[in-house]
Amino acid sequence: MNAPVTNTVLTVPEPRKVAFAKRPYPRVKPGSVLVKTEIAALCVDDRMYTDHVHEWFDHPLHCVGHEGVGTVVEAPESQVFRPGDKVLLSHGAYCGRCFACRNGLSQAHCASLSGGERAGTSTTVPEFFVDGLAPVERKNDSQSGWAAMAEYRLADEGICTLLPDDLDFRYAIAAECSIGMAYCAQEFMEVKAGDYLLLVGSGQRQFSLSHPIVGLFRGARVIAAAPDDFQAEKVRKIGEARGGTPDLHIVDMRDPNWTQQVLDLTDGVGPDKIADFTSDRETLNTEIDLVRHDGVLYIQENLRNKHRELRIDPYAGIAEKNLKIMGTIDSRRIDRPGIIRMLRNKEVQRMWDVVVTHEFPMWEAEQAFQISATQQCGKILLYPHGLPGQEGEQAYG
Ligand SMILES: [Zn+2]
Ligand SMILES: [Zn+2]
């Protein structure tokens, strides 16, 4: 079969408008891999749709999406990947030389993204785009697009992870900014069987709905403090999907007595570990009061909160309590083998089925962004080549 001539990529040329651009089919050189994207997931990409901002990117010419899984089409001179391999693509870059790359940390921290020794931050300007081209496009002399929401994607070999044949793409996609990031977070928190783990708020639901799954998988007593009916109902269904979870508890944050209910569930001492999804000042202070001494407060990003703040008396809030406060973005390279093993677990897969609320062929992405912006959804998946059974029916306008 001849290679296609073009690569259809999703763009948002102006707020509340999705357009599909035809780019040249990617050219790939050694060190990079060309992947046919089977599934791309919506992250906070709906902010691109509503506000024209997305993490590093705020330029309408740039493509959209960073979460993807797919099939290797070409991997020139690679010792690892072969055409036909199933791969997970993680966002960020891989230079192999910086601290993050040498230590198996997050590829979002690869220093090549900021052109220096130190990792950039997600709020820096997109300086790594030159003439609208991403580093991986320049490296490959290819103006083909680089992002997840496209038929084909170029990636540094180092951001790809080989997937086992028995893991469906639909479960593998959870390895990125949902179950994968929750796994990394709970590795940092050292959540173990028997721990009292409190999850607070809804925030970015891809995280607040993934943490119960990971917490239950690890054998913790999971207490979800839910701020709305959607969250409470989804968490309840996650427990149901697992097939009986006596140690999953849901507390309604609208009840002024909710913190007392948490104390009742934690022997009056407070949770061992708390994961916060709100980034809200008042809620964070409530959590610092609630967590037991020598405990852990973990902060999962909430980009939906534009007034993120943590204000604290370092003595009374941290030192006097022997408290650890921590956070992460992304997952680390060293976490991926564990994440992939977890995603092969049938209980985890049943729970993930609850988190995935919508699936669309990519040509219906406008609807996907609209639903995502309502935040009344779990994870939304896009299929650039059509839903299973729709292959060959591409309907890009
Ligand atoms: Zn690097
Ligand atoms: Zn993401």
CSV table of C-alpha atoms and ligand atoms in Angstrom, one decimal:
chain,number,residue,atom,x,y,z
A,1,MET,CA,0.0,0.0,0.0
A,2,ASN,CA,1.3,3.5,-0.8
A,3,ALA,CA,1.8,5.8,2.1
A,4,PRO,CA,-0.8,8.5,2.4
A,5,VAL,CA,0.1,11.9,1.0
A,6,THR,CA,-1.4,14.0,3.8
A,7,ASN,CA,-1.8,14.0,7.5
A,8,THR,CA,-5.1,15.4,8.8
A,9,VAL,CA,-4.6,17.3,12.0
A,10,LEU,CA,-7.1,19.0,14.4
A,11,THR,CA,-6.7,22.7,14.9
A,12,VAL,CA,-8.6,25.4,16.8
A,13,PRO,CA,-8.1,28.5,14.6
A,14,GLU,CA,-10.3,30.6,16.9
A,15,PRO,CA,-12.1,30.0,20.1
A,16,ARG,CA,-15.1,27.6,19.7
A,17,LYS,CA,-14.1,26.5,16.3
A,18,VAL,CA,-12.6,23.2,15.3
A,19,ALA,CA,-11.0,22.9,11.9
A,20,PHE,CA,-9.1,20.0,10.2
A,21,ALA,CA,-5.9,21.0,8.4
A,22,LYS,CA,-4.1,18.8,5.8
A,23,ARG,CA,-0.4,18.7,6.5
A,24,PRO,CA,2.2,16.7,4.5
A,25,TYR,CA,2.5,13.1,5.5
A,26,PRO,CA,5.3,12.9,8.1
A,27,ARG,CA,9.0,12.3,7.2
A,28,VAL,CA,10.8,10.4,9.9
A,29,LYS,CA,14.5,10.1,10.6
A,30,PRO,CA,16.5,7.9,13.0
A,31,GLY,CA,15.8,8.7,16.6
A,32,SER,CA,12.1,9.4,15.9
A,33,VAL,CA,9.1,7.2,15.4
A,34,LEU,CA,6.1,7.6,13.1
A,35,VAL,CA,2.9,6.4,14.8
A,36,LYS,CA,-0.6,5.9,13.4
A,37,THR,CA,-2.7,7.4,16.3
A,38,GLU,CA,-5.4,4.9,17.2
A,39,ILE,CA,-6.8,6.9,20.1
A,40,ALA,CA,-6.2,10.4,21.4
A,41,ALA,CA,-7.7,11.5,24.7
A,42,LEU,CA,-9.0,15.0,25.7
A,43,CYS,CA,-7.1,16.4,28.6
A,44,VAL,CA,-7.6,20.1,29.5
A,45,ASP,CA,-7.6,20.7,25.7
A,46,ASP,CA,-11.1,22.1,26.0
A,47,ARG,CA,-9.4,25.2,27.4
A,48,MET,CA,-7.9,25.6,23.9
A,49,TYR,CA,-11.4,25.4,22.5
A,50,THR,CA,-13.0,27.9,24.9
A,51,ASP,CA,-10.1,30.3,25.8
A,52,HIS,CA,-7.4,29.5,23.3
A,53,VAL,CA,-4.9,28.5,25.9
A,54,HIS,CA,-3.5,25.1,26.4
A,55,GLU,CA,-0.6,24.5,28.8
A,56,TRP,CA,2.4,25.5,26.8
A,57,PHE,CA,0.5,26.3,23.7
A,58,ASP,CA,-1.5,29.4,22.8
A,59,HIS,CA,-1.0,29.6,19.0
A,60,PRO,CA,-3.9,28.7,16.8
A,61,LEU,CA,-1.6,27.2,14.1
A,62,HIS,CA,-0.2,24.6,16.5
A,63,CYS,CA,-1.9,21.3,16.7
A,64,VAL,CA,-3.8,20.0,19.7
A,65,GLY,CA,-3.5,17.1,22.1
A,66,HIS,CA,-0.7,15.2,23.9
A,67,GLU,CA,-2.3,12.0,25.0
A,68,GLY,CA,-2.1,9.2,22.5
A,69,VAL,CA,-1.7,5.5,21.7
A,70,GLY,CA,-1.1,4.0,18.4
A,71,THR,CA,0.7,1.6,16.0
A,72,VAL,CA,4.3,2.2,14.8
A,73,VAL,CA,4.4,2.8,11.1
A,74,GLU,CA,8.1,3.5,10.7
A,75,ALA,CA,11.0,3.5,13.2
A,76,PRO,CA,14.2,3.9,11.1
A,77,GLU,CA,17.3,2.2,12.6
A,78,SER,CA,15.5,1.7,15.9
A,79,GLN,CA,16.8,-1.0,18.2
A,80,VAL,CA,13.5,-1.1,20.1
A,81,PHE,CA,10.5,-0.4,17.9
A,82,ARG,CA,9.3,-2.1,14.7
A,83,PRO,CA,6.4,-1.4,12.4
A,84,GLY,CA,3.3,-2.9,13.8
A,85,ASP,CA,4.3,-2.4,17.5
A,86,LYS,CA,1.6,-0.9,19.8
A,87,VAL,CA,2.9,2.1,21.7
A,88,LEU,CA,2.0,4.6,24.3
A,89,LEU,CA,3.2,8.1,23.6
A,90,SER,CA,3.9,10.3,26.6
A,91,HIS,CA,3.9,14.1,26.3
A,92,GLY,CA,7.1,16.1,26.4
A,93,ALA,CA,10.4,15.2,24.8
A,94,TYR,CA,13.4,13.0,25.3
A,95,CYS,CA,17.0,14.2,24.9
A,96,GLY,CA,18.7,11.4,26.8
A,97,ARG,CA,21.1,13.9,28.4
A,98,CYS,CA,19.3,16.1,30.9
A,99,PHE,CA,18.6,15.2,34.5
A,100,ALA,CA,15.0,14.1,33.8
A,101,CYS,CA,15.9,11.8,30.9
A,102,ARG,CA,18.9,10.3,32.7
A,103,ASN,CA,16.9,9.5,35.8
A,104,GLY,CA,13.7,8.1,34.2
A,105,LEU,CA,11.6,11.1,35.3
A,106,SER,CA,8.8,12.9,33.5
A,107,GLN,CA,9.4,13.7,29.9
A,108,ALA,CA,7.5,16.9,30.5
A,109,HIS,CA,10.6,17.9,32.5
A,110,CYS,CA,13.1,17.2,29.7
A,111,ALA,CA,15.3,20.3,29.6
A,112,SER,CA,15.3,20.2,25.8
A,113,LEU,CA,11.8,21.7,26.0
A,114,SER,CA,13.2,24.9,27.5
A,115,GLY,CA,16.5,24.9,25.7
A,116,GLY,CA,18.5,24.6,28.9
A,117,GLU,CA,19.8,22.5,31.8
A,118,ARG,CA,16.7,23.1,33.9
A,119,ALA,CA,13.3,22.0,33.1
A,120,GLY,CA,10.8,24.6,31.9
A,121,THR,CA,7.4,25.0,33.4
A,122,SER,CA,4.1,24.6,31.9
A,123,THR,CA,3.5,28.4,32.1
A,124,THR,CA,6.5,29.4,30.0
A,125,VAL,CA,5.9,30.7,26.5
A,126,PRO,CA,6.0,28.2,23.7
A,127,GLU,CA,9.6,29.2,22.8
A,128,PHE,CA,10.4,25.8,21.5
A,129,PHE,CA,8.2,26.4,18.5
A,130,VAL,CA,10.2,28.0,15.7
A,131,ASP,CA,8.2,29.3,12.7
A,132,GLY,CA,5.2,27.3,14.1
A,133,LEU,CA,7.2,24.1,14.0
A,134,ALA,CA,7.7,21.9,17.0
A,135,PRO,CA,11.2,20.4,17.8
A,136,VAL,CA,10.2,17.0,16.6
A,137,GLU,CA,9.1,18.4,13.2
A,138,ARG,CA,12.3,20.4,12.8
A,139,LYS,CA,14.4,17.3,13.7
A,140,ASN,CA,12.7,15.3,11.0
A,141,ASP,CA,12.5,18.1,8.5
A,142,SER,CA,8.7,17.5,8.4
A,143,GLN,CA,5.9,20.0,8.5
A,144,SER,CA,3.5,17.2,9.3
A,145,GLY,CA,2.2,18.2,12.7
A,146,TRP,CA,3.4,16.7,15.9
A,147,ALA,CA,0.4,16.4,18.3
A,148,ALA,CA,-1.9,13.6,19.4
A,149,MET,CA,-5.1,14.8,17.6
A,150,ALA,CA,-4.0,13.8,14.1
A,151,GLU,CA,-4.0,10.8,12.0
A,152,TYR,CA,-0.3,10.4,12.3
A,153,ARG,CA,2.2,11.6,14.9
A,154,LEU,CA,5.9,12.0,15.0
A,155,ALA,CA,7.6,11.3,18.3
A,156,ASP,CA,11.0,11.1,19.9
A,157,GLU,CA,11.7,7.4,20.3
A,158,GLY,CA,12.3,8.1,24.0
A,159,ILE,CA,8.8,9.2,24.7
A,160,CYS,CA,7.3,5.9,23.3
A,161,THR,CA,6.6,2.9,25.5
A,162,LEU,CA,6.0,-0.5,24.0
A,163,LEU,CA,2.6,-1.9,24.9
A,164,PRO,CA,1.8,-5.6,25.4
A,165,ASP,CA,-0.4,-7.2,22.6
A,166,ASP,CA,-3.1,-8.1,25.1
A,167,LEU,CA,-3.7,-4.6,26.3
A,168,ASP,CA,-6.4,-2.9,24.3
A,169,PHE,CA,-5.7,0.7,23.2
A,170,ARG,CA,-8.8,1.8,25.0
A,171,TYR,CA,-7.2,0.8,28.3
A,172,ALA,CA,-3.7,1.8,27.3
A,173,ILE,CA,-4.8,5.4,26.8
A,174,ALA,CA,-5.5,5.5,30.6
A,175,ALA,CA,-1.7,5.4,31.1
A,176,GLU,CA,-1.4,9.1,30.4
A,177,CYS,CA,-3.2,12.0,32.3
A,178,SER,CA,-5.6,9.8,34.1
A,179,ILE,CA,-4.8,6.5,35.8
A,180,GLY,CA,-1.1,6.8,34.9
A,181,MET,CA,-0.8,10.2,36.6
A,182,ALA,CA,-2.8,9.0,39.6
A,183,TYR,CA,-0.4,6.0,39.8
A,184,CYS,CA,2.6,8.3,39.8
A,185,ALA,CA,1.0,10.5,42.5
A,186,GLN,CA,0.2,7.5,44.7
A,187,GLU,CA,3.8,6.3,44.3
A,188,PHE,CA,5.0,9.7,45.6
A,189,MET,CA,2.5,9.4,48.4
A,190,GLU,CA,3.5,5.8,49.1
A,191,VAL,CA,-0.1,4.7,49.4
A,192,LYS,CA,-0.3,1.1,50.6
A,193,ALA,CA,-2.9,-1.4,51.7
A,194,GLY,CA,-4.8,-0.3,54.8
A,195,ASP,CA,-4.0,3.4,54.4
A,196,TYR,CA,-6.8,5.9,55.0
A,197,LEU,CA,-6.7,7.9,51.8
A,198,LEU,CA,-8.9,11.0,51.4
A,199,LEU,CA,-9.6,12.4,47.9
A,200,VAL,CA,-11.0,15.9,48.0
A,201,GLY,CA,-13.0,17.7,45.2
A,202,SER,CA,-13.5,17.1,41.6
A,203,GLY,CA,-11.1,19.5,39.8
A,204,GLN,CA,-10.0,17.9,36.6
A,205,ARG,CA,-12.2,14.8,36.7
A,206,GLN,CA,-9.7,12.7,34.8
A,207,PHE,CA,-7.6,12.8,38.0
A,208,SER,CA,-10.3,12.8,40.7
A,209,LEU,CA,-12.0,9.8,39.1
A,210,SER,CA,-8.7,7.9,38.5
A,211,HIS,CA,-7.4,8.2,42.1
A,212,PRO,CA,-10.2,6.1,43.5
A,213,ILE,CA,-9.3,3.3,41.0
A,214,VAL,CA,-5.6,3.4,41.9
A,215,GLY,CA,-6.3,3.7,45.7
A,216,LEU,CA,-8.6,0.7,45.6
A,217,PHE,CA,-6.2,-1.2,43.4
A,218,ARG,CA,-3.5,-0.6,46.1
A,219,GLY,CA,-5.8,-1.7,48.9
A,220,ALA,CA,-6.4,1.6,50.7
A,221,ARG,CA,-9.6,2.7,52.5
A,222,VAL,CA,-10.7,5.3,50.0
A,223,ILE,CA,-12.8,8.2,51.2
A,224,ALA,CA,-14.0,10.5,48.3
A,225,ALA,CA,-15.2,13.9,49.4
A,226,ALA,CA,-17.4,14.9,46.5
A,227,PRO,CA,-18.5,18.4,45.8
A,228,ASP,CA,-21.3,17.6,43.3
A,229,ASP,CA,-23.8,14.8,42.4
A,230,PHE,CA,-21.9,13.9,39.2
A,231,GLN,CA,-18.7,13.2,41.1
A,232,ALA,CA,-20.5,11.2,43.9
A,233,GLU,CA,-22.4,9.1,41.4
A,234,LYS,CA,-19.3,8.3,39.3
A,235,VAL,CA,-17.3,7.3,42.3
A,236,ARG,CA,-20.2,5.1,43.4
A,237,LYS,CA,-20.3,3.4,40.0
A,238,ILE,CA,-16.5,2.9,40.0
A,239,GLY,CA,-16.9,1.0,43.3
A,240,GLU,CA,-19.8,-1.0,41.8
A,241,ALA,CA,-17.8,-1.8,38.7
A,242,ARG,CA,-15.0,-3.2,40.7
A,243,GLY,CA,-17.5,-5.7,42.0
A,244,GLY,CA,-18.0,-4.9,45.7
A,245,THR,CA,-15.8,-2.4,47.5
A,246,PRO,CA,-16.8,-2.3,51.2
A,247,ASP,CA,-14.0,0.1,51.9
A,248,LEU,CA,-15.0,2.9,49.5
A,249,HIS,CA,-16.8,5.8,51.2
A,250,ILE,CA,-18.3,8.9,49.7
A,251,VAL,CA,-18.8,12.0,51.7
A,252,ASP,CA,-20.8,15.0,50.4
A,253,MET,CA,-18.8,18.2,50.8
A,254,ARG,CA,-22.0,20.3,50.6
A,255,ASP,CA,-22.8,18.8,54.1
A,256,PRO,CA,-21.3,21.3,56.6
A,257,ASN,CA,-20.5,18.2,58.7
A,258,TRP,CA,-18.3,16.5,56.1
A,259,THR,CA,-15.0,16.9,57.9
A,260,GLN,CA,-16.5,15.2,61.0
A,261,GLN,CA,-17.6,12.3,58.8
A,262,VAL,CA,-14.0,12.0,57.6
A,263,LEU,CA,-12.8,12.0,61.1
A,264,ASP,CA,-15.3,9.3,62.0
A,265,LEU,CA,-14.0,7.1,59.1
A,266,THR,CA,-10.4,7.6,60.2
A,267,ASP,CA,-10.6,6.7,63.9
A,268,GLY,CA,-10.8,10.4,64.9
A,269,VAL,CA,-7.1,10.8,63.9
A,270,GLY,CA,-7.6,12.0,60.4
A,271,PRO,CA,-6.5,10.4,57.0
A,272,ASP,CA,-3.0,9.2,56.6
A,273,LYS,CA,-2.9,10.8,53.1
A,274,ILE,CA,-4.9,13.3,51.3
A,275,ALA,CA,-5.0,14.1,47.6
A,276,ASP,CA,-6.4,17.5,46.7
A,277,PHE,CA,-8.0,18.2,43.3
A,278,THR,CA,-9.2,21.8,44.1
A,279,SER,CA,-6.1,24.0,44.5
A,280,ASP,CA,-8.5,26.1,46.5
A,281,ARG,CA,-7.0,28.0,49.4
A,282,GLU,CA,-9.7,27.4,51.9
A,283,THR,CA,-10.1,23.8,51.0
A,284,LEU,CA,-6.3,23.2,51.3
A,285,ASN,CA,-6.3,24.7,54.8
A,286,THR,CA,-9.2,22.4,55.8
A,287,GLU,CA,-7.2,19.5,54.5
A,288,ILE,CA,-4.1,20.5,56.5
A,289,ASP,CA,-6.3,20.6,59.6
A,290,LEU,CA,-7.8,17.2,58.7
A,291,VAL,CA,-4.7,15.2,57.8
A,292,ARG,CA,-3.1,13.3,60.7
A,293,HIS,CA,0.2,14.4,62.0
A,294,ASP,CA,3.1,12.7,60.1
A,295,GLY,CA,0.8,12.5,57.2
A,296,VAL,CA,0.9,13.5,53.5
A,297,LEU,CA,-0.9,16.2,51.6
A,298,TYR,CA,-0.6,15.7,47.8
A,299,ILE,CA,-1.7,18.3,45.3
A,300,GLN,CA,-2.8,17.2,41.9
A,301,GLU,CA,-2.9,20.0,39.4
A,302,ASN,CA,-6.2,21.9,38.8
A,303,LEU,CA,-5.7,24.1,35.8
A,304,ARG,CA,-9.5,24.8,35.8
A,305,ASN,CA,-9.1,26.8,39.0
A,306,LYS,CA,-7.8,30.2,37.9
A,307,HIS,CA,-7.3,31.4,41.5
A,308,ARG,CA,-5.0,28.6,42.7
A,309,GLU,CA,-3.4,29.4,46.0
A,310,LEU,CA,-1.8,27.8,49.0
A,311,ARG,CA,-1.2,30.1,52.0
A,312,ILE,CA,0.1,28.5,55.1
A,313,ASP,CA,1.8,29.2,58.5
A,314,PRO,CA,4.9,27.0,58.0
A,315,TYR,CA,5.2,26.3,61.7
A,316,ALA,CA,1.6,25.5,62.6
A,317,GLY,CA,0.7,24.0,59.2
A,318,ILE,CA,3.8,22.0,58.4
A,319,ALA,CA,6.5,21.8,61.0
A,320,GLU,CA,4.3,21.2,64.1
A,321,LYS,CA,2.5,18.5,62.2
A,322,ASN,CA,5.5,16.7,60.7
A,323,LEU,CA,3.6,17.1,57.4
A,324,LYS,CA,4.8,16.3,53.9
A,325,ILE,CA,3.3,18.5,51.2
A,326,MET,CA,4.0,17.3,47.6
A,327,GLY,CA,2.7,17.4,44.1
A,328,THR,CA,3.5,16.1,40.6
A,329,ILE,CA,2.6,16.6,37.0
A,330,ASP,CA,2.7,13.8,34.4
A,331,SER,CA,4.0,10.4,35.3
A,332,ARG,CA,7.7,9.3,35.3
A,333,ARG,CA,9.3,7.0,32.8
A,334,ILE,CA,10.2,4.7,35.7
A,335,ASP,CA,6.5,4.4,36.6
A,336,ARG,CA,5.4,3.2,33.1
A,337,PRO,CA,6.0,-0.6,33.6
A,338,GLY,CA,3.9,-0.5,36.8
A,339,ILE,CA,1.2,1.5,35.1
A,340,ILE,CA,1.0,-0.9,32.2
A,341,ARG,CA,0.7,-3.9,34.6
A,342,MET,CA,-2.0,-2.2,36.5
A,343,LEU,CA,-4.0,-1.4,33.3
A,344,ARG,CA,-4.0,-5.1,32.4
A,345,ASN,CA,-5.9,-5.9,35.6
A,346,LYS,CA,-9.6,-6.7,34.8
A,347,GLU,CA,-10.9,-4.9,37.8
A,348,VAL,CA,-9.1,-1.8,36.9
A,349,GLN,CA,-10.4,-2.1,33.3
A,350,ARG,CA,-14.0,-2.4,34.5
A,351,MET,CA,-13.5,0.8,36.7
A,352,TRP,CA,-11.9,2.6,33.7
A,353,ASP,CA,-15.0,1.8,31.6
A,354,VAL,CA,-16.9,4.0,34.1
A,355,VAL,CA,-14.5,6.9,33.7
A,356,VAL,CA,-14.7,6.9,29.9
A,357,THR,CA,-18.0,8.7,29.3
A,358,HIS,CA,-17.7,9.6,25.6
A,359,GLU,CA,-16.0,8.2,22.4
A,360,PHE,CA,-16.1,9.9,19.0
A,361,PRO,CA,-14.5,9.6,15.6
A,362,MET,CA,-12.1,12.6,15.5
A,363,TRP,CA,-14.1,14.2,12.8
A,364,GLU,CA,-16.8,14.8,15.4
A,365,ALA,CA,-14.3,16.4,17.8
A,366,GLU,CA,-16.3,19.7,18.0
A,367,GLN,CA,-19.0,17.9,20.0
A,368,ALA,CA,-16.3,16.3,22.2
A,369,PHE,CA,-14.9,19.7,23.1
A,370,GLN,CA,-18.3,21.1,23.8
A,371,ILE,CA,-19.0,18.2,26.2
A,372,SER,CA,-15.6,18.5,27.8
A,373,ALA,CA,-16.1,22.2,28.5
A,374,THR,CA,-19.3,21.5,30.5
A,375,GLN,CA,-17.1,19.3,32.9
A,376,GLN,CA,-20.1,17.0,33.2
A,377,CYS,CA,-18.1,14.1,31.8
A,378,GLY,CA,-15.3,11.7,32.5
A,379,LYS,CA,-12.6,11.0,30.0
A,380,ILE,CA,-13.4,11.6,26.3
A,381,LEU,CA,-11.6,9.6,23.6
A,382,LEU,CA,-11.1,10.5,20.0
A,383,TYR,CA,-10.4,8.0,17.2
A,384,PRO,CA,-8.6,9.8,14.3
A,385,HIS,CA,-9.3,6.8,11.9
A,386,GLY,CA,-12.9,6.2,13.2
A,387,LEU,CA,-14.4,4.2,16.0
A,388,PRO,CA,-13.8,0.5,15.8
A,389,GLY,CA,-15.6,-0.8,12.8
A,390,GLN,CA,-15.6,2.7,11.1
A,391,GLU,CA,-12.1,2.4,9.6
A,392,GLY,CA,-12.1,3.7,6.0
A,393,GLU,CA,-15.1,6.0,6.6
A,394,GLN,CA,-13.2,9.2,7.3
A,395,ALA,CA,-15.4,12.2,7.0
A,396,TYR,CA,-13.2,15.2,7.5
A,397,GLY,CA,-14.7,18.3,6.1
B,1,ZN,ZN,15.9,15.4,28.4
B,2,ZN,ZN,-3.1,15.2,29.5
